[in-house]
Short mmCIF file of C-alpha atoms in Angstrom, two decimals:
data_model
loop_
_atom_site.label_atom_id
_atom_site.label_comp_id
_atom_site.label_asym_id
_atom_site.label_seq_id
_atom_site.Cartn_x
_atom_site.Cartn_y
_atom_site.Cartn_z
CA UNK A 999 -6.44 -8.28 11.91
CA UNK A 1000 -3.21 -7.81 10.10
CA UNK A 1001 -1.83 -4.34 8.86
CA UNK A 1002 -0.40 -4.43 5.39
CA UNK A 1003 1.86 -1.74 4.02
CA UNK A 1004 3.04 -1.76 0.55
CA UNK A 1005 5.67 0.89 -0.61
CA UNK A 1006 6.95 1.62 -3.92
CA UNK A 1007 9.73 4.34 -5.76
CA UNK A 1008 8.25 6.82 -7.79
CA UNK A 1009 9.68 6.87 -11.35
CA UNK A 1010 11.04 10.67 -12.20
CA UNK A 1011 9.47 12.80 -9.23
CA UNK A 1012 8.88 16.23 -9.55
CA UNK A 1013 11.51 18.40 -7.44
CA UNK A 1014 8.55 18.05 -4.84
CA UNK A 1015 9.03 14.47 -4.25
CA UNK A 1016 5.70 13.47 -5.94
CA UNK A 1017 4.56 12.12 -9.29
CA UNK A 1018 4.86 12.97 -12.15
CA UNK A 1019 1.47 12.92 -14.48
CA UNK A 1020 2.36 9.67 -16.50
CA UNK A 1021 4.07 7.95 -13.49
CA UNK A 1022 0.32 9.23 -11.36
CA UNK A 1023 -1.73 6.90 -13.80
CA UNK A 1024 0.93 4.30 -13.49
CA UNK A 1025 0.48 4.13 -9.97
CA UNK A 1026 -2.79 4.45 -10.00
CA UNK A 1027 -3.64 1.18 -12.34
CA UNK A 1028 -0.58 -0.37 -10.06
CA UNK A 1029 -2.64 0.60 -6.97
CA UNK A 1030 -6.18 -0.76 -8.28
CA UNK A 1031 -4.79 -4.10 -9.65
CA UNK A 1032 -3.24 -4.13 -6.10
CA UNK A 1033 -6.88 -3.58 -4.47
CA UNK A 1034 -8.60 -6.18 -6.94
CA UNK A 1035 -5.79 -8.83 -5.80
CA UNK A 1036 -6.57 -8.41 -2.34
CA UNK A 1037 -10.15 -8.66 -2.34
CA UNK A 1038 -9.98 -11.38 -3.95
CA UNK A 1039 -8.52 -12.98 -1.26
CA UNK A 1040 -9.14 -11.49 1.86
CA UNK A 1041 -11.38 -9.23 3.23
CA UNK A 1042 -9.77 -5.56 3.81
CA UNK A 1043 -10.25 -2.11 4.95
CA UNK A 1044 -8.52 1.07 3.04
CA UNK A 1045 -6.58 2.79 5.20
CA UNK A 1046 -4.90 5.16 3.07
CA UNK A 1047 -2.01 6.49 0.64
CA UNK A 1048 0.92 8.43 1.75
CA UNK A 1049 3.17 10.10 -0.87
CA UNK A 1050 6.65 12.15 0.08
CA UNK A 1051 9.66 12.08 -0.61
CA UNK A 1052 9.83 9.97 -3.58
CA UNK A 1053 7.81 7.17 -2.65
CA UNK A 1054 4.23 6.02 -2.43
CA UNK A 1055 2.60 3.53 0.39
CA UNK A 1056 -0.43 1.61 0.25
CA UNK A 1057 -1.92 1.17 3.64
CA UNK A 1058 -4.71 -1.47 4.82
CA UNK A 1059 -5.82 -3.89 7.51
CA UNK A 1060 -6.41 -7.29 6.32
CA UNK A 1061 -7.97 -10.12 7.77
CA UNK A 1062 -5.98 -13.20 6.40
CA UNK A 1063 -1.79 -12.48 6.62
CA UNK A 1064 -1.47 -15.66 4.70
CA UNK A 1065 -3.32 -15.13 1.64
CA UNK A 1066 -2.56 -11.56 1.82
CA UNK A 1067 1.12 -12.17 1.91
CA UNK A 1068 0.91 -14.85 -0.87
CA UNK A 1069 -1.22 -12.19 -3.34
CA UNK A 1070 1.48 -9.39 -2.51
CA UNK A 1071 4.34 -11.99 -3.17
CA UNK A 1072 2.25 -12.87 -6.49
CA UNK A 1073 2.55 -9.10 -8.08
CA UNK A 1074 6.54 -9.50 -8.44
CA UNK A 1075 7.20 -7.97 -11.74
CA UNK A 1076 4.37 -5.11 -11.89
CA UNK A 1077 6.60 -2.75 -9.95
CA UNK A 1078 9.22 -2.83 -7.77
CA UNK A 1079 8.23 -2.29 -4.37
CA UNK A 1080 8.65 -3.51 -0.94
CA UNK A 1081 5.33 -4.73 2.23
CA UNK A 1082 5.16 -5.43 5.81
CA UNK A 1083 2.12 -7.46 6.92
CA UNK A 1084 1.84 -7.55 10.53
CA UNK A 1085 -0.30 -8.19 13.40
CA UNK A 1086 -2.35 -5.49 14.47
CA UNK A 1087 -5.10 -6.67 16.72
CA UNK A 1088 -5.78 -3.33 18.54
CA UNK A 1089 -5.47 -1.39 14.96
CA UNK A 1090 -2.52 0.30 16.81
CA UNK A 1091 -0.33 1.13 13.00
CA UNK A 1092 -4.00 1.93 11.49
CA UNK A 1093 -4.96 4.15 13.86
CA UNK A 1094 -1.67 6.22 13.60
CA UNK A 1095 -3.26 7.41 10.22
CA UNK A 1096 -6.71 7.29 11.24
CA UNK A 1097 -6.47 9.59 14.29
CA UNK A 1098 -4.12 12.22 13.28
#
């Protein structure tokens, strides 16, 4: 079990740090080619979205880093953005957002 984060800039923000409406239906055909990519190649478990501040993360837990990493690596050019795929065999980073 791996925990993959994937973080990108919002483009414009409101004053409040979030979205905009056109830059909300970018991200949200970013996030679901995202999703599509993954399953494709591993098997994965939402764990959620966090927007502040100007940014937007993707969270899951993934079962193959290697493929996983490779997909992530393969969407260079859709968005700028920056991931973290790490071991998390006691769900440790998942649970952070799933017992709040």
């Amino acid at each position: 079990p791996f925990f993959l984060s994937v973080s990108t800039s919002l483009i414009n923000p409101t004053r409040n740090g979030l979205p905009n409406r056109i830059d909300a239906d970018n991200l949200n055909a970013w996030e679901e080619m995202i999703e599509i990519r993954l399953l494709s190649v591993t098997s994965l478990a939402f764990v959620g979205r966090v927007t502040w501040n100007g940014n937007r993360e993707l969270l899951y837990c993934v079962s193959n880093q290697k493929a996983t990493v490779d997909a992530v690596k393969a969407l260079s050019g859709t968005r700028a953005f920056v991931f973290t795929c790490e071991f998390d065999e006691k769900w440790a980073k998942a649970n952070y957002w799933l017992n709040r």
